Amino acid sequence: MAFALPLAASGLVVFSLYYLLQWLTLYRRRSHMKRENGCLPPKKLAQMDPFLGTDVVFQNLRAAKKFGFLNLLRSRHAANGLTFTTNTYFRTTINTCDPTLIQNVLSFQFQDFGMGPLRRNSASPLLGQGIFTTDDEIWAHQRALIRPSFVRAQVTDFSIFGHHVDQLIALIARRNYIVDLQQLFFRMVLDSNSEYMFGESVGLMSENASESATKFHHALDYAQQGTILRLRLGNLMFTHRDQKFRDSCRTVHAYADKFVGQALEYRRSQALLPPEKREKEDGVRQKYVFLNELAKDTEDPILLRDQIVNMLLAARDTTAGLLAFVFFILARRPDIWAKLREDVLDHYCEPLTYEAIMDMKYLRFVVHEALRLFPPIATNSRMANKDTVLPVGGGPDGKSPLFVKKNNVVTYSTFVMHRRKEFFGEDADEFRPERWENLRPGWEFLPFNGGPRICPGQKFALTESSYTIARLLHAFSSIENLDPTDWREQLTLSLTLNNGVQCRLTPAA
Ligand code: HEM
């Protein structure tokens, strides 16, 4: 006992010296790196609490509650420039809307940044080891797995979407033409994408959706909300103990597992056939099923399930959100509705073809303008996986090199960037599709991300949205806005409208 205390004390001294030495070595290495690269400290957001950042966190929460988080972000950038830092819970976040900085993070210095453990831990109960939550070799493997399926995807074949838009038009008529279009777009996109991905539609648009489909739909919503809550809790994620969330993830997985089983069965049945008979039934090529395509490259049922759930979630809210914003604007701008309808009718044919859609130039402008003002992924982030230097972001004007410490987070906002006057002109806040006549933006327009993790569903999303818009403009001669308020942001995994799209449509004669 007499020796134990001095022994413990000297152990503590050795331990402290070891850490002090490590800290000093790291400090010297970092100082050298900053000096050598001419790094300057970035602008800092004025904070009352410089370490925990409780004032910043509460300001964020208050703004989000009043549907104004994105506007708060804009005002912070207006006051502090393209790049500034905040400190919350002892972690530094670099907030940026500088296209050069974003390009470096997402493309040139791709290896230095990743999704990080926060996204992984919050989303893994629902998304498993899917493409959204993984980094490095696991992500590369996932990406390589889905690439051939996207190459083989027949997105120009409108039979994938046509039947679901027919159902949407019929449902609008059944509701006497007074609807919340956003709500219907969510259902339609899930119906159409599930058919494309699983081979069978969830069937939410039909009058008698099955019990398992409705259960799946609700479970997907609840599991997604839980995932966002976990993400927001950050380091306090361990306090999230919600049995309903776990049950919802299980329901989603069980629903997907049924189709994974079918895809693996299909794979086995194909393998038994001679090559010339594969994928043929009575001489007719089978319809494209994304899961069957994936199952050609792996027979791991968990991997297949994770992939398909990730894809379904990636595709649903983003595409439905884009469609909702287009019609939110159209309901308030009869001039744009009239011009767009003229463009659609000028090129319309029955059945509508991919080539006809491509000829609808004003339609393309409207879609681009909606993606600019209301990008479905309005903010995003990456975490530095090692100490690194970015070529911009430092100094009072944000033009000097910036030192980024390992585990610092870079949060970038396309919503703010897409509304900067220096990139899109003095009328950047206005919805003016005509600007796309001459606009050829680079990284300052980034609705689908860039670099190796660019959205692989871009063509699918643009085709599905354009087709749906063209069909609706053909089917209805006018739209009347039934909501006197302006848009209220609903920022979950993607950006949608809290107040939906309340409108009355008039069927075309
Ligand atoms: C308007 C619709 C869409 C928009 C605006 C959009 C946007 C994006 C963005 C910004 C990302 C990057 C996310 C990140 O790295 O954190 C992304 C990733 C992804 N998107 Fe989309 N997306 C849309 C539709 C779709 C569709 C329809 C699909 C599938 C059919 C899809 C599949 C994916 C996948 C699999 C990823 C992950 C890619 C990776 O990490 O390598 N997306 N999308």
Short mmCIF file of C-alpha atoms and ligand atoms in Angstrom, two decimals, residues 106 110 115 119 130-134 139 142-143 146 150 155 189 193 196-197 290 307 310-323 367 371 374-382 412 414 446-450 452-462 464-465, ligand 1:
data_model
loop_
_atom_site.label_atom_id
_atom_site.label_comp_id
_atom_site.label_asym_id
_atom_site.label_seq_id
_atom_site.Cartn_x
_atom_site.Cartn_y
_atom_site.Cartn_z
CA LEU A 106 -15.71 16.32 -53.55
CA PHE A 110 -11.77 13.11 -52.58
CA MET A 115 -19.06 10.50 -44.80
CA ARG A 119 -23.65 9.58 -40.77
CA GLY A 130 -25.41 0.76 -48.08
CA ILE A 131 -23.84 3.18 -50.51
CA PHE A 132 -24.93 6.26 -48.52
CA THR A 133 -23.23 5.34 -45.29
CA THR A 134 -19.95 3.78 -46.37
CA TRP A 139 -18.21 2.30 -50.78
CA GLN A 142 -21.07 -0.73 -53.58
CA ARG A 143 -20.63 1.84 -56.31
CA ILE A 146 -24.67 -0.60 -58.95
CA PHE A 150 -27.45 1.88 -64.13
CA VAL A 155 -34.74 4.97 -68.41
CA VAL A 189 -42.72 8.19 -57.04
CA ASN A 193 -39.69 3.45 -58.33
CA TYR A 196 -38.66 -0.35 -61.36
CA MET A 197 -36.49 -1.55 -58.49
CA PHE A 290 -33.13 -3.18 -61.03
CA GLN A 307 -28.48 -1.48 -51.76
CA ASN A 310 -30.63 2.96 -50.05
CA MET A 311 -31.71 3.43 -53.64
CA LEU A 312 -35.38 3.62 -52.82
CA LEU A 313 -34.80 6.30 -50.22
CA ALA A 314 -32.33 8.22 -52.44
CA ALA A 315 -34.86 8.31 -55.23
CA ARG A 316 -38.17 8.99 -53.48
CA ASP A 317 -37.99 12.28 -51.58
CA THR A 318 -35.61 13.99 -53.99
CA THR A 319 -37.71 13.33 -57.09
CA ALA A 320 -41.04 13.99 -55.33
CA GLY A 321 -39.58 17.21 -53.87
CA LEU A 322 -38.43 18.42 -57.27
CA LEU A 323 -41.88 17.79 -58.78
CA VAL A 367 -36.63 21.84 -64.19
CA LEU A 371 -33.25 22.53 -59.00
CA PHE A 374 -34.88 24.50 -54.39
CA PRO A 375 -32.13 21.85 -54.58
CA PRO A 376 -33.56 18.67 -53.01
CA ILE A 377 -30.27 18.04 -51.16
CA ALA A 378 -29.99 21.61 -49.84
CA THR A 379 -27.05 21.06 -47.49
CA ASN A 380 -24.52 18.27 -47.28
CA SER A 381 -21.30 17.52 -45.48
CA ARG A 382 -18.05 15.59 -45.45
CA TYR A 412 -21.68 22.96 -47.90
CA THR A 414 -26.18 24.25 -52.51
CA LEU A 446 -24.59 21.31 -58.01
CA PRO A 447 -28.00 19.67 -57.45
CA PHE A 448 -26.65 16.17 -58.11
CA ASN A 449 -23.28 16.57 -56.42
CA GLY A 450 -19.98 16.11 -58.25
CA PRO A 452 -16.77 10.20 -57.74
CA ARG A 453 -19.93 10.27 -55.59
CA ILE A 454 -22.04 12.15 -58.14
CA CYS A 455 -25.67 10.99 -58.10
CA PRO A 456 -25.91 7.91 -60.35
CA GLY A 457 -29.69 8.40 -60.62
CA GLN A 458 -29.48 11.84 -62.26
CA LYS A 459 -30.71 10.75 -65.68
CA PHE A 460 -33.41 8.58 -64.17
CA ALA A 461 -34.65 11.46 -61.98
CA LEU A 462 -34.62 14.04 -64.77
CA GLU A 464 -39.07 10.65 -64.65
CA SER A 465 -39.71 14.27 -63.56
C1 HEM B 1 -34.16 15.09 -58.32
C2 HEM B 1 -33.75 13.93 -57.88
C3 HEM B 1 -32.40 13.65 -57.26
C4 HEM B 1 -31.50 14.52 -56.73
C5 HEM B 1 -31.57 16.04 -56.66
C6 HEM B 1 -30.38 13.73 -56.24
C7 HEM B 1 -29.25 14.26 -55.64
C8 HEM B 1 -28.23 13.49 -55.10
C9 HEM B 1 -27.12 14.03 -54.37
C10 HEM B 1 -26.87 15.51 -54.08
C11 HEM B 1 -26.35 12.98 -53.99
C12 HEM B 1 -25.05 13.04 -53.17
C13 HEM B 1 -25.34 12.69 -51.73
C14 HEM B 1 -24.07 12.66 -50.90
O1 HEM B 1 -23.01 12.38 -51.43
O2 HEM B 1 -24.14 12.94 -49.71
C15 HEM B 1 -26.98 11.78 -54.48
C16 HEM B 1 -26.48 10.49 -54.30
C17 HEM B 1 -27.10 9.37 -54.75
N1 HEM B 1 -28.25 9.28 -55.50
FE1 HEM B 1 -29.38 10.85 -56.10
N2 HEM B 1 -30.64 12.41 -56.47
C18 HEM B 1 -31.86 12.32 -57.10
C19 HEM B 1 -32.48 11.16 -57.53
C20 HEM B 1 -31.95 9.91 -57.48
C21 HEM B 1 -32.55 8.72 -58.05
C22 HEM B 1 -33.85 8.70 -58.85
C23 HEM B 1 -31.72 7.67 -57.74
C24 HEM B 1 -31.85 6.22 -58.10
C25 HEM B 1 -32.60 5.76 -59.08
C26 HEM B 1 -30.60 8.20 -56.97
C27 HEM B 1 -29.57 7.45 -56.46
C28 HEM B 1 -28.52 7.97 -55.74
C29 HEM B 1 -27.49 7.14 -55.11
C30 HEM B 1 -27.41 5.61 -55.15
C31 HEM B 1 -26.59 8.03 -54.50
C32 HEM B 1 -25.33 7.66 -53.70
C33 HEM B 1 -24.11 7.79 -54.59
C34 HEM B 1 -22.79 7.54 -53.85
O3 HEM B 1 -22.67 7.84 -52.66
O4 HEM B 1 -21.87 7.06 -54.52
N3 HEM B 1 -30.77 9.56 -56.85
N4 HEM B 1 -28.12 12.11 -55.16
#
